PDB file of C-alpha atoms in Angstrom:
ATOM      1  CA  UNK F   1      42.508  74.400  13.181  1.00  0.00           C
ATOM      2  CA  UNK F   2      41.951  71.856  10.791  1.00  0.00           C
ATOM      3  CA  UNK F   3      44.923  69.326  12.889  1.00  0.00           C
ATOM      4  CA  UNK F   4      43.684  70.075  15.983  1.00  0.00           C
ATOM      5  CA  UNK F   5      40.106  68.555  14.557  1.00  0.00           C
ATOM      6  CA  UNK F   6      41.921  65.431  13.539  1.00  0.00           C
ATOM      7  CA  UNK F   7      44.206  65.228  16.980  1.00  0.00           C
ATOM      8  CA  UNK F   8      40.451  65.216  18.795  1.00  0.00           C
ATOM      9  CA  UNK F   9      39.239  62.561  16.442  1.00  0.00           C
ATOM     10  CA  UNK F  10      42.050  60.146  17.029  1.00  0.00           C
ATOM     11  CA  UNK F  11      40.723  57.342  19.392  1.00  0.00           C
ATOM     12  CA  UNK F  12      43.339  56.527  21.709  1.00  0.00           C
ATOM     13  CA  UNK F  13      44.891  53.645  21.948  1.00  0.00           C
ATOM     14  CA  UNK F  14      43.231  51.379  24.757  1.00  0.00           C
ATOM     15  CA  UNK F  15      45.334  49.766  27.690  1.00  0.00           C
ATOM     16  CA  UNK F  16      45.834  46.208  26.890  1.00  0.00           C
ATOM     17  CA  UNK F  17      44.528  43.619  29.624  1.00  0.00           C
ATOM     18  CA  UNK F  18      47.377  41.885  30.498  1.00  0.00           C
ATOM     19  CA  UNK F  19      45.704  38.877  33.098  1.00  0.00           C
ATOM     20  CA  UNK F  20      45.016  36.110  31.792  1.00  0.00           C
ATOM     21  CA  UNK F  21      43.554  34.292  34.474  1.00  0.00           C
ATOM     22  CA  UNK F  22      40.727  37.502  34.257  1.00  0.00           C
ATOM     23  CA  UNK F  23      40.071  36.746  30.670  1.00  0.00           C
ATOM     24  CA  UNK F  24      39.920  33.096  31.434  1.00  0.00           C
ATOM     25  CA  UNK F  25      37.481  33.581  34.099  1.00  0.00           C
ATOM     26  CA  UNK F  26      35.211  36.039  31.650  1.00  0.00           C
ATOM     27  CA  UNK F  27      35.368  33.516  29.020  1.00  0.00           C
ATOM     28  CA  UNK F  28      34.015  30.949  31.375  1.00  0.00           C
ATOM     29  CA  UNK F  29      31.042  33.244  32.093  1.00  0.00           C
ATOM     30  CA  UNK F  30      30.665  34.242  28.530  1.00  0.00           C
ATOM     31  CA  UNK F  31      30.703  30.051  27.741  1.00  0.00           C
ATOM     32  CA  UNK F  32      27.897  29.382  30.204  1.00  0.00           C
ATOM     33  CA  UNK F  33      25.357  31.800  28.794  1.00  0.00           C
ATOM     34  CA  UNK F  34      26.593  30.429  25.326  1.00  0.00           C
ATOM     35  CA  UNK F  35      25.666  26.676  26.508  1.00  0.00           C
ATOM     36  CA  UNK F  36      22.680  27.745  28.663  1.00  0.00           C
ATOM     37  CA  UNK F  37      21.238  29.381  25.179  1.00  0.00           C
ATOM     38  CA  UNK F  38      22.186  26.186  23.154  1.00  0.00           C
ATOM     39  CA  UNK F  39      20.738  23.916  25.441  1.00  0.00           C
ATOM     40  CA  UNK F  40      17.339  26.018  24.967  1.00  0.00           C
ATOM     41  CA  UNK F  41      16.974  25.760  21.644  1.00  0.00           C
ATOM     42  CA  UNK F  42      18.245  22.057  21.557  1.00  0.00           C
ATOM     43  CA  UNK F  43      22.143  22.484  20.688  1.00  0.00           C
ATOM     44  CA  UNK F  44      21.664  24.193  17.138  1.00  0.00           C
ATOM     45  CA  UNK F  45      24.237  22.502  14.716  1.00  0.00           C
ATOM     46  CA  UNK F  46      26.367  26.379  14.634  1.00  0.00           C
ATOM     47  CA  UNK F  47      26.655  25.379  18.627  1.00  0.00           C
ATOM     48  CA  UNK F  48      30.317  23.844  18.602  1.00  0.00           C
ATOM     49  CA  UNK F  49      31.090  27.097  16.141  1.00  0.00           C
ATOM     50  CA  UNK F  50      30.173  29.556  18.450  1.00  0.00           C
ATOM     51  CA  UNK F  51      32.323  27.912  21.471  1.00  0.00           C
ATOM     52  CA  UNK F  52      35.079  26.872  19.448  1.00  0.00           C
ATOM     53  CA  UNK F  53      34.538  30.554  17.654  1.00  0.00           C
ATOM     54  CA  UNK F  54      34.402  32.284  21.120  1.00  0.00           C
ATOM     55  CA  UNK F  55      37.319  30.553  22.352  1.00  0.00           C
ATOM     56  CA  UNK F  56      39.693  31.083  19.496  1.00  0.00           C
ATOM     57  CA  UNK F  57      38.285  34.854  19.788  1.00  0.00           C
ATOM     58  CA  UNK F  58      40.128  35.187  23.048  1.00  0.00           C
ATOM     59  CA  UNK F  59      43.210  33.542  22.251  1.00  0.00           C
ATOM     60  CA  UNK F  60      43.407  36.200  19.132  1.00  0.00           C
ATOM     61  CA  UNK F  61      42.351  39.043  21.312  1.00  0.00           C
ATOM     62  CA  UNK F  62      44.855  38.161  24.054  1.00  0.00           C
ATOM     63  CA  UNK F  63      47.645  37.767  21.165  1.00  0.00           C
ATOM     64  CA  UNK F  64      46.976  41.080  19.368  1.00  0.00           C
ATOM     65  CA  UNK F  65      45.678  42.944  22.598  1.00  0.00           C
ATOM     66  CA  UNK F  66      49.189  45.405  21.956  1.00  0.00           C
ATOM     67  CA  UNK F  67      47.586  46.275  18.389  1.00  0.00           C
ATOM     68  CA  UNK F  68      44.961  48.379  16.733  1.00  0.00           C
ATOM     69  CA  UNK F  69      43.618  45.666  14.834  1.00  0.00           C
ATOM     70  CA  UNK F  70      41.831  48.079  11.991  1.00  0.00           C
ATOM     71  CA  UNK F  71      41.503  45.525   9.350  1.00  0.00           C
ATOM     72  CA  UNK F  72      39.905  43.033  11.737  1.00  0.00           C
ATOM     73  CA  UNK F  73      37.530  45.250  13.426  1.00  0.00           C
ATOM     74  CA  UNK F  74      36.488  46.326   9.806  1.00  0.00           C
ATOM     75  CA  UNK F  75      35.952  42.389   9.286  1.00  0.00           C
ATOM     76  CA  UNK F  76      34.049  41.903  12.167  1.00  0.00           C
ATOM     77  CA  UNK F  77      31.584  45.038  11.280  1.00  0.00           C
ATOM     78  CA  UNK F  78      30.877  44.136   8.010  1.00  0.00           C
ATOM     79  CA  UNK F  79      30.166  40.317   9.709  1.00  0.00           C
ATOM     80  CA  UNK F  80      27.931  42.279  12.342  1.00  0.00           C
ATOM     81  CA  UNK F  81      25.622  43.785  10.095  1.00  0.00           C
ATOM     82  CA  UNK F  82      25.516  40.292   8.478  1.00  0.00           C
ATOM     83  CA  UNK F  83      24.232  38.508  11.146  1.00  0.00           C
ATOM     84  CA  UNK F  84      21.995  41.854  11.996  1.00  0.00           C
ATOM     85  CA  UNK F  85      20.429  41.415   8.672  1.00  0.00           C
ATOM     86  CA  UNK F  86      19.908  37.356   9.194  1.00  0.00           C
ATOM     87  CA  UNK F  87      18.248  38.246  12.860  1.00  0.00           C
ATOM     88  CA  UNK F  88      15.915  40.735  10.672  1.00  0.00           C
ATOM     89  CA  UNK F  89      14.993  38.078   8.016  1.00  0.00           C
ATOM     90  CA  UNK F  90      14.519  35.393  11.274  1.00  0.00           C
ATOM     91  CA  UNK F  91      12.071  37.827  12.778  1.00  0.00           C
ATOM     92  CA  UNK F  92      10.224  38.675   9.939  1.00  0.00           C
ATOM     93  CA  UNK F  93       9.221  34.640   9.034  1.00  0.00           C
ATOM     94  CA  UNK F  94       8.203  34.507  12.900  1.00  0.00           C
ATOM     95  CA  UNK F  95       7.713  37.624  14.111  1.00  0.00           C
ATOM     96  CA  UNK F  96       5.541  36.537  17.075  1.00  0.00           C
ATOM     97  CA  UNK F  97       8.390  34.481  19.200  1.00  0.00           C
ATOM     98  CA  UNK F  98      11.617  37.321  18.937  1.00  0.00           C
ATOM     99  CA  UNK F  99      12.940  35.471  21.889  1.00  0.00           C
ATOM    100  CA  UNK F 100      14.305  33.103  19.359  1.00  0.00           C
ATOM    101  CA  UNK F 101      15.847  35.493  16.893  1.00  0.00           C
ATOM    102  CA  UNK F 102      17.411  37.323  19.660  1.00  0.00           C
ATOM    103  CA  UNK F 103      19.085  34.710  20.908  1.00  0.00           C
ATOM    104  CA  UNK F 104      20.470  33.148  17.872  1.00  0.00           C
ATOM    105  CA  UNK F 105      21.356  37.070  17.140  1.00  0.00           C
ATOM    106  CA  UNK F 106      23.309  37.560  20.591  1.00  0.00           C
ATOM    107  CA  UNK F 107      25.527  33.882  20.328  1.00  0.00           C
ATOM    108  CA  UNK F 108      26.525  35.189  16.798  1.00  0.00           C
ATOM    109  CA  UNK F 109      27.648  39.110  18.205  1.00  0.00           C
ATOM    110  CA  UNK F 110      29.169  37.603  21.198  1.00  0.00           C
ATOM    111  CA  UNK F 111      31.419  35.142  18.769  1.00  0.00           C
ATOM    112  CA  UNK F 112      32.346  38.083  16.575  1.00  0.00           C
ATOM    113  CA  UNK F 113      33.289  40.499  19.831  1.00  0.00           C
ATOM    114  CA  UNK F 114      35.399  38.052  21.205  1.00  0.00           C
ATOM    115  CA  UNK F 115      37.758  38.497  18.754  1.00  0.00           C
ATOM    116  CA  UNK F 116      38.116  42.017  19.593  1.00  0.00           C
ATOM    117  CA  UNK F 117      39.314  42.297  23.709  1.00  0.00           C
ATOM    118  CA  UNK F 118      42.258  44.005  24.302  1.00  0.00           C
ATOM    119  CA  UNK F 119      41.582  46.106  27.109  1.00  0.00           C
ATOM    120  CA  UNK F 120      39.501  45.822  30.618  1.00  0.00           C
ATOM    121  CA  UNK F 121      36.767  47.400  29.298  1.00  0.00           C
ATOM    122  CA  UNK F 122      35.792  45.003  26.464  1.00  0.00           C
ATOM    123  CA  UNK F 123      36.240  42.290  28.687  1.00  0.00           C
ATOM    124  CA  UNK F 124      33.888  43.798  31.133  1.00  0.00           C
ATOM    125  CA  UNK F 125      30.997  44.332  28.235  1.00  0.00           C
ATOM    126  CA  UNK F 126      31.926  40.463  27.092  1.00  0.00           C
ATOM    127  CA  UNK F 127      30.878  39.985  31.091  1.00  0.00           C
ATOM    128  CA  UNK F 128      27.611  41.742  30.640  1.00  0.00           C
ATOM    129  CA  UNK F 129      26.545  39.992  27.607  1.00  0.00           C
ATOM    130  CA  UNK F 130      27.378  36.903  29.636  1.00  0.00           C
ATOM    131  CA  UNK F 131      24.845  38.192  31.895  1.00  0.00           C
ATOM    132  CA  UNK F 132      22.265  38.967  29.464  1.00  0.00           C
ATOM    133  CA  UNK F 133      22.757  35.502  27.480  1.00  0.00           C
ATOM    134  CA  UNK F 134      21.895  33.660  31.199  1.00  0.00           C
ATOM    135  CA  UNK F 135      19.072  36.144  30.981  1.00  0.00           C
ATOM    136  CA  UNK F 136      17.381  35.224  27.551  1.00  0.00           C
ATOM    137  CA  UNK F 137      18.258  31.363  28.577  1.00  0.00           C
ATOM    138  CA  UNK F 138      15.966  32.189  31.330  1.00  0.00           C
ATOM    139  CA  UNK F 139      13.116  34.046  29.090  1.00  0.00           C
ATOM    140  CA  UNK F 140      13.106  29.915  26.843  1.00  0.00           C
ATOM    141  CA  UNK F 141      13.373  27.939  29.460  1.00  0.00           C
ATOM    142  CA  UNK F 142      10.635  25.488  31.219  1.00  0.00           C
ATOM    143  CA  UNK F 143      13.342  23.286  33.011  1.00  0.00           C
ATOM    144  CA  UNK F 144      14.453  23.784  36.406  1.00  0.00           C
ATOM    145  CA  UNK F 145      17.896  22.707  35.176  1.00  0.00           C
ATOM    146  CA  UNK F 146      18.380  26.247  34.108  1.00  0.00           C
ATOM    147  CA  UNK F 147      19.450  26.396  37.844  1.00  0.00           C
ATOM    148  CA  UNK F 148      22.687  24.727  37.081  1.00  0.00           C
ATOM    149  CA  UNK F 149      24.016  27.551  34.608  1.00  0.00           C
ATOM    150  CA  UNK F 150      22.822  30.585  37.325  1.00  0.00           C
ATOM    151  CA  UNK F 151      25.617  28.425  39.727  1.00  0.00           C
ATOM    152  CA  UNK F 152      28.107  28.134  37.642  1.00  0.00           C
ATOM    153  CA  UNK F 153      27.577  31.692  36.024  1.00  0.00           C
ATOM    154  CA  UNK F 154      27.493  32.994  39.670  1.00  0.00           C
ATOM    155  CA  UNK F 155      31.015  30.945  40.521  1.00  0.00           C
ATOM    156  CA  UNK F 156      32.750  32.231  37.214  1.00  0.00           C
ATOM    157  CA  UNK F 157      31.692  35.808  37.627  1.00  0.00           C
ATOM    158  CA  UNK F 158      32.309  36.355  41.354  1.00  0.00           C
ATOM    159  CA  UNK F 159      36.075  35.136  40.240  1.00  0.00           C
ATOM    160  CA  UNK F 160      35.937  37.509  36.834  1.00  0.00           C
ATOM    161  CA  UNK F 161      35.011  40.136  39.010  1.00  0.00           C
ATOM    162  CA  UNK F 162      37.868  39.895  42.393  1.00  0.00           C
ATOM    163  CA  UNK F 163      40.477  40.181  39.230  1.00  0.00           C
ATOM    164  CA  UNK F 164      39.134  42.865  37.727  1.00  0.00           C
ATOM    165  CA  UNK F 165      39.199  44.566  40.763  1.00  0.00           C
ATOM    166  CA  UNK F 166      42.949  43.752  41.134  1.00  0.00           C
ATOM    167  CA  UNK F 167      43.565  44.415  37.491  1.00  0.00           C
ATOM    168  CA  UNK F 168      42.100  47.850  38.082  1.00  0.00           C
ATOM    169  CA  UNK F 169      44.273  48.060  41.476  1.00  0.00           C
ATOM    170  CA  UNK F 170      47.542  46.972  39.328  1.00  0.00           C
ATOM    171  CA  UNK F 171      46.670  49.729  36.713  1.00  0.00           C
ATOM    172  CA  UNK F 172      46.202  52.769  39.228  1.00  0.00           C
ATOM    173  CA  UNK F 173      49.151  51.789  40.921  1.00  0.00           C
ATOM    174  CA  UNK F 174      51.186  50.535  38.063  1.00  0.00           C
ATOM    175  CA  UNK F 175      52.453  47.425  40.300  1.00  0.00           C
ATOM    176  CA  UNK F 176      51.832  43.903  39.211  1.00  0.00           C
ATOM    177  CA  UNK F 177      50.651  41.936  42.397  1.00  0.00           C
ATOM    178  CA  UNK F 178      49.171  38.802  41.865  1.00  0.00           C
ATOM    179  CA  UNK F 179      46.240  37.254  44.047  1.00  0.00           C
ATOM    180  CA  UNK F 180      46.690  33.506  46.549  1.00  0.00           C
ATOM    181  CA  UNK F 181      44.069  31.632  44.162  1.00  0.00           C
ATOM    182  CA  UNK F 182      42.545  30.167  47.581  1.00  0.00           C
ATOM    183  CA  UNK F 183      41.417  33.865  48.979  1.00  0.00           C
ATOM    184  CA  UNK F 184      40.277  34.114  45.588  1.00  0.00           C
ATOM    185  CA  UNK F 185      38.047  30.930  45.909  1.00  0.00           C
ATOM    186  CA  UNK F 186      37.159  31.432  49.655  1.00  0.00           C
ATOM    187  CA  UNK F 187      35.889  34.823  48.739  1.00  0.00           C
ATOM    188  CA  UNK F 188      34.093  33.278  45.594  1.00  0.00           C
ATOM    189  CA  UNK F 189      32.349  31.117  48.009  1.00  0.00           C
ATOM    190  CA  UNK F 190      31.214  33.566  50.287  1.00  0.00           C
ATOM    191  CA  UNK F 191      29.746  35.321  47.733  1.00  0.00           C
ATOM    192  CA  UNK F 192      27.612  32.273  45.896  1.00  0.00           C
ATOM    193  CA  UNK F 193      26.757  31.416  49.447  1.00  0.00           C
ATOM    194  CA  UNK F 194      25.008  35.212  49.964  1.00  0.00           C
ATOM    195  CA  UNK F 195      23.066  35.095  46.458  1.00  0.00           C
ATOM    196  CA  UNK F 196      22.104  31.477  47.316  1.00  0.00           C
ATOM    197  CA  UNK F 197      20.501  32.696  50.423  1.00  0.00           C
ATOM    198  CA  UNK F 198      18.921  35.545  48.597  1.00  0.00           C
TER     199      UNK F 198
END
């Protein structure tokens, strides 16, 4: 009784993402909400860490993607609840602007998850909080250059997505076919053309 607990409380091991031109594209939407967040609160000094942190958090994640990576994720935890508890003490000395907080709060968890990607499914939250990053950008901005980040978030994501597509594709069908990179960029730019004329 008592193994059949523990066999149910194993997690299984996740499917490593093996495409690297999906995490390249995901990184490049996770990198413009990063920058569209830094250039609304005026490039903080911690701005080069979090993109240098970021990218060296998917070169690790790609490199250990066939591993469980215990230690680490017990690392990044512990630095989690860190930067939970400095988001607390930000909010509490302003607790009338949380925009702020949230968004220094969101570059710091984003930094610390990228080092922790192996399969399809992380990369696909990393794309969300991409998405949410853009969004908060958009809750501090008064600039019309804002506009600049929605393109090239749009661009990057309409890529991320087409490959995760075929990444899921690969996986059911457990062949590796690889995409012409200029149907990949047509349909790309029939998709920015549709939101642009929404």
């Amino acid at each position: 009784m008592l193994s059949r607990i523990i066999e149910k409380l194993k997690l299984k091991k996740k499917i490593p993402e093996e495409s690297i031109i999906f995490r390249a594209f995901v990184f490049l939407m996770v990198l413009t909400g990063i920058l569209a967040v830094a250039s609304r609160l005026e490039w903080p000094n911690y701005s080069a860490f979090v993109v240098s942190g970021t990218l060296l958090g998917f070169y690790v994640s790609h490199k250990r993607r066939n591993l469980r990576n215990w230690t680490l994720k017990a690392i990044l935890s512990v630095l989690m609840i860190l930067a939970f508890l400095d988001f607390l003490k930000n909010l509490q000395s302003n607790p009338y602007e949380p925009a702020v907080p949230l968004a220094i709060l969101l570059l710091w968890l984003q930094t610390l998850h990228s080092f922790d990607l192996p399969a399809r499914r992380d990369l696909n939250y990393s794309m969300v909080v991409g998405l949410i990053l853009l969004a908060v950008a958009s809750v501090l901005t008064v600039n019309p250059d804002i506009v600049l980040y929605y393109l090239l978030f749009m661009v990057f994501a309409s890529c991320a997505m087409i490959y995760n597509t075929l990444s899921a594709q690969n996986l059911k069908a457990k062949v590796k076919k690889e995409l012409d990179f200029r149907f990949v960029l047509t349909r790309t730019a029939y998709v920015s053309i549709v939101f642009i004329l929404i």
